[in-house]
PDB file of C-alpha atoms in Angstrom:
ATOM      1  CA  MET A 293      -1.153  -2.126  -4.504  1.00  0.00           C
ATOM      2  CA  VAL A 294      -2.240  -0.822  -1.115  1.00  0.00           C
ATOM      3  CA  GLY A 295       1.289  -1.086   0.253  1.00  0.00           C
ATOM      4  CA  GLY A 296       2.723   0.680  -2.781  1.00  0.00           C
ATOM      5  CA  PHE A 297       0.209   3.493  -2.525  1.00  0.00           C
ATOM      6  CA  CYS A 298       0.874   3.939   1.198  1.00  0.00           C
ATOM      7  CA  ALA A 299       4.609   3.999   0.515  1.00  0.00           C
ATOM      8  CA  LEU A 300       3.983   6.799  -1.989  1.00  0.00           C
ATOM      9  CA  VAL A 301       2.017   8.723   0.642  1.00  0.00           C
ATOM     10  CA  ASP A 302       4.841   8.240   3.166  1.00  0.00           C
ATOM     11  CA  SER A 303       7.532   9.173   0.655  1.00  0.00           C
ATOM     12  CA  GLY A 304       5.631  12.165  -0.699  1.00  0.00           C
ATOM     13  CA  VAL A 305       5.011  13.628   2.739  1.00  0.00           C
ATOM     14  CA  TYR A 306       8.660  12.972   3.685  1.00  0.00           C
ATOM     15  CA  TRP A 307      10.019  14.812   0.648  1.00  0.00           C
ATOM     16  CA  LEU A 308       7.571  17.703   1.012  1.00  0.00           C
ATOM     17  CA  LEU A 309       8.524  18.165   4.660  1.00  0.00           C
ATOM     18  CA  LEU A 310      12.244  17.943   3.884  1.00  0.00           C
ATOM     19  CA  GLN A 311      11.841  20.540   1.128  1.00  0.00           C
ATOM     20  CA  ALA A 312      10.038  22.781   3.626  1.00  0.00           C
ATOM     21  CA  GLY A 313      13.065  22.595   5.924  1.00  0.00           C
ATOM     22  CA  THR A 314      11.603  20.254   8.537  1.00  0.00           C
ATOM     23  CA  TRP A 315      14.109  18.423  10.758  1.00  0.00           C
ATOM     24  CA  VAL A 316      14.737  15.077   9.043  1.00  0.00           C
ATOM     25  CA  HIS A 317      13.653  12.899  11.975  1.00  0.00           C
ATOM     26  CA  LEU A 318      10.426  14.854  12.486  1.00  0.00           C
ATOM     27  CA  ALA A 319       9.765  14.673   8.735  1.00  0.00           C
ATOM     28  CA  LYS A 320      10.202  10.880   8.849  1.00  0.00           C
ATOM     29  CA  ALA A 321       7.954  10.558  11.895  1.00  0.00           C
ATOM     30  CA  LEU A 322       5.159  12.628  10.338  1.00  0.00           C
ATOM     31  CA  SER A 323       5.430  10.887   6.982  1.00  0.00           C
ATOM     32  CA  PHE A 324       5.230   7.502   8.702  1.00  0.00           C
ATOM     33  CA  ILE A 325       2.062   8.565  10.510  1.00  0.00           C
ATOM     34  CA  ALA A 326       0.505   9.742   7.225  1.00  0.00           C
ATOM     35  CA  GLY A 327       1.384   6.487   5.450  1.00  0.00           C
ATOM     36  CA  THR A 328       0.257   4.394   8.401  1.00  0.00           C
ATOM     37  CA  THR A 329      -3.114   6.070   8.705  1.00  0.00           C
ATOM     38  CA  THR A 330      -3.681   5.529   5.005  1.00  0.00           C
ATOM     39  CA  ALA A 331      -2.557   1.892   5.363  1.00  0.00           C
ATOM     40  CA  TYR A 332      -4.997   1.121   8.155  1.00  0.00           C
ATOM     41  CA  PHE A 333      -8.061   2.258   6.257  1.00  0.00           C
ATOM     42  CA  LEU A 334      -7.048   0.806   2.896  1.00  0.00           C
ATOM     43  CA  ASN A 335      -5.899  -2.525   4.365  1.00  0.00           C
ATOM     44  CA  LYS A 336      -9.099  -2.829   6.362  1.00  0.00           C
ATOM     45  CA  ARG A 337     -11.199  -2.042   3.289  1.00  0.00           C
ATOM     46  CA  PHE A 338      -9.313  -3.964   0.597  1.00  0.00           C
ATOM     47  CA  THR A 339      -6.398  -6.196   1.646  1.00  0.00           C
ATOM     48  CA  PHE A 340      -8.017  -7.856   4.659  1.00  0.00           C
ATOM     49  CA  ALA A 341     -11.678  -7.203   3.784  1.00  0.00           C
ATOM     50  CA  GLY A 342     -12.633 -10.820   4.492  1.00  0.00           C
ATOM     51  CA  ALA A 343     -11.328 -10.735   8.055  1.00  0.00           C
ATOM     52  CA  ARG A 344     -13.886 -10.487  10.816  1.00  0.00           C
ATOM     53  CA  ASP A 345     -14.120  -6.938  12.228  1.00  0.00           C
ATOM     54  CA  ARG A 346     -13.239  -7.144  15.911  1.00  0.00           C
ATOM     55  CA  GLY A 347     -13.874  -3.442  16.575  1.00  0.00           C
ATOM     56  CA  ALA A 348     -11.847  -1.823  19.341  1.00  0.00           C
ATOM     57  CA  SER A 349      -9.544  -4.808  19.846  1.00  0.00           C
ATOM     58  CA  GLN A 350      -8.636  -4.744  16.158  1.00  0.00           C
ATOM     59  CA  ALA A 351      -7.979  -0.999  16.224  1.00  0.00           C
ATOM     60  CA  GLY A 352      -6.004  -1.425  19.458  1.00  0.00           C
ATOM     61  CA  GLY A 353      -3.894  -4.169  17.914  1.00  0.00           C
ATOM     62  CA  PHE A 354      -3.261  -1.946  14.929  1.00  0.00           C
ATOM     63  CA  ALA A 355      -2.250   0.965  17.179  1.00  0.00           C
ATOM     64  CA  LEU A 356       0.138  -1.221  19.179  1.00  0.00           C
ATOM     65  CA  LEU A 357       1.675  -2.717  16.051  1.00  0.00           C
ATOM     66  CA  TYR A 358       2.205   0.646  14.431  1.00  0.00           C
ATOM     67  CA  THR A 359       3.600   2.181  17.615  1.00  0.00           C
ATOM     68  CA  VAL A 360       6.312  -0.461  17.627  1.00  0.00           C
ATOM     69  CA  THR A 361       6.818  -0.164  13.884  1.00  0.00           C
ATOM     70  CA  PHE A 362       6.995   3.633  14.196  1.00  0.00           C
ATOM     71  CA  PHE A 363      10.101   3.356  16.367  1.00  0.00           C
ATOM     72  CA  VAL A 364      11.610   0.640  14.171  1.00  0.00           C
ATOM     73  CA  ASN A 365      10.976   2.665  10.993  1.00  0.00           C
ATOM     74  CA  VAL A 366      12.126   6.066  12.276  1.00  0.00           C
ATOM     75  CA  GLY A 367      15.037   4.437  14.117  1.00  0.00           C
ATOM     76  CA  THR A 368      16.167   2.504  11.053  1.00  0.00           C
ATOM     77  CA  ASN A 369      15.995   5.677   8.972  1.00  0.00           C
ATOM     78  CA  ALA A 370      18.082   7.584  11.549  1.00  0.00           C
ATOM     79  CA  LEU A 371      20.610   4.733  11.797  1.00  0.00           C
ATOM     80  CA  MET A 372      20.988   4.543   8.023  1.00  0.00           C
ATOM     81  CA  LEU A 373      21.520   8.309   7.814  1.00  0.00           C
ATOM     82  CA  GLU A 374      24.367   7.892  10.300  1.00  0.00           C
ATOM     83  CA  LEU A 375      25.918   4.827   8.652  1.00  0.00           C
ATOM     84  CA  LEU A 376      25.554   5.660   4.964  1.00  0.00           C
ATOM     85  CA  PRO A 377      28.158   7.882   3.363  1.00  0.00           C
ATOM     86  CA  VAL A 378      26.964  11.362   2.454  1.00  0.00           C
ATOM     87  CA  PHE A 379      25.920  11.329  -1.198  1.00  0.00           C
ATOM     88  CA  ARG A 380      23.135  12.683  -3.357  1.00  0.00           C
ATOM     89  CA  TRP A 381      20.673   9.849  -2.686  1.00  0.00           C
ATOM     90  CA  GLN A 382      21.511   9.250   0.993  1.00  0.00           C
ATOM     91  CA  TYR A 383      18.066  10.274   2.255  1.00  0.00           C
ATOM     92  CA  ALA A 384      16.292   8.240  -0.414  1.00  0.00           C
ATOM     93  CA  LEU A 385      18.317   5.101   0.307  1.00  0.00           C
ATOM     94  CA  ALA A 386      17.809   5.457   4.074  1.00  0.00           C
ATOM     95  CA  TRP A 387      14.056   5.835   3.478  1.00  0.00           C
ATOM     96  CA  VAL A 388      13.944   2.741   1.231  1.00  0.00           C
ATOM     97  CA  ILE A 389      15.772   0.600   3.794  1.00  0.00           C
ATOM     98  CA  ALA A 390      13.567   1.828   6.661  1.00  0.00           C
ATOM     99  CA  GLN A 391      10.449   1.294   4.547  1.00  0.00           C
ATOM    100  CA  GLY A 392      11.501  -2.246   3.640  1.00  0.00           C
ATOM    101  CA  VAL A 393      12.060  -3.214   7.268  1.00  0.00           C
ATOM    102  CA  GLY A 394       8.810  -1.576   8.401  1.00  0.00           C
ATOM    103  CA  THR A 395       6.718  -3.002   5.577  1.00  0.00           C
ATOM    104  CA  THR A 396       7.908  -6.536   6.235  1.00  0.00           C
ATOM    105  CA  ILE A 397       7.106  -6.337   9.948  1.00  0.00           C
ATOM    106  CA  ASN A 398       3.746  -4.669   9.286  1.00  0.00           C
ATOM    107  CA  PHE A 399       2.473  -7.126   6.716  1.00  0.00           C
ATOM    108  CA  VAL A 400       3.364 -10.195   8.752  1.00  0.00           C
ATOM    109  CA  LEU A 401       1.817  -8.813  11.939  1.00  0.00           C
ATOM    110  CA  LEU A 402      -1.245  -7.350  10.202  1.00  0.00           C
ATOM    111  CA  ARG A 403      -1.940 -10.734   8.667  1.00  0.00           C
ATOM    112  CA  THR A 404      -1.243 -12.832  11.773  1.00  0.00           C
ATOM    113  CA  VAL A 405      -2.437 -10.534  14.586  1.00  0.00           C
ATOM    114  CA  VAL A 406      -4.547  -7.513  13.629  1.00  0.00           C
ATOM    115  CA  PHE A 407      -6.679  -8.893  10.775  1.00  0.00           C
ATOM    116  CA  ARG A 408      -6.514 -12.607  11.627  1.00  0.00           C
ATOM    117  CA  ASP A 409      -9.671 -14.670  11.254  1.00  0.00           C
TER     118      ASP A 409
END
């Protein structure tokens, strides 16, 4: 549920920025940051609530993970926009693929590194 909600935040910000005329790669970067910030607080509170709070090291691990994932996510989105044929849902499909790659990496590393017991 947390992941789905954060994906909605990311997607909503992305579409709003695109509709406002923001450069697509900047829109993706900003939407990722919005979704990621939401994910940190909700995952800490709900998904991994039983994990021991390690303070600054936990936040630092989260920041490092999401810095790497930022480039993977935005890069995957940009790559898909280049590779996919131009069609009505091109931006949506590129976002879904980038989100799938990023979400998979994030969950595994959040569970095994950032919020490990």
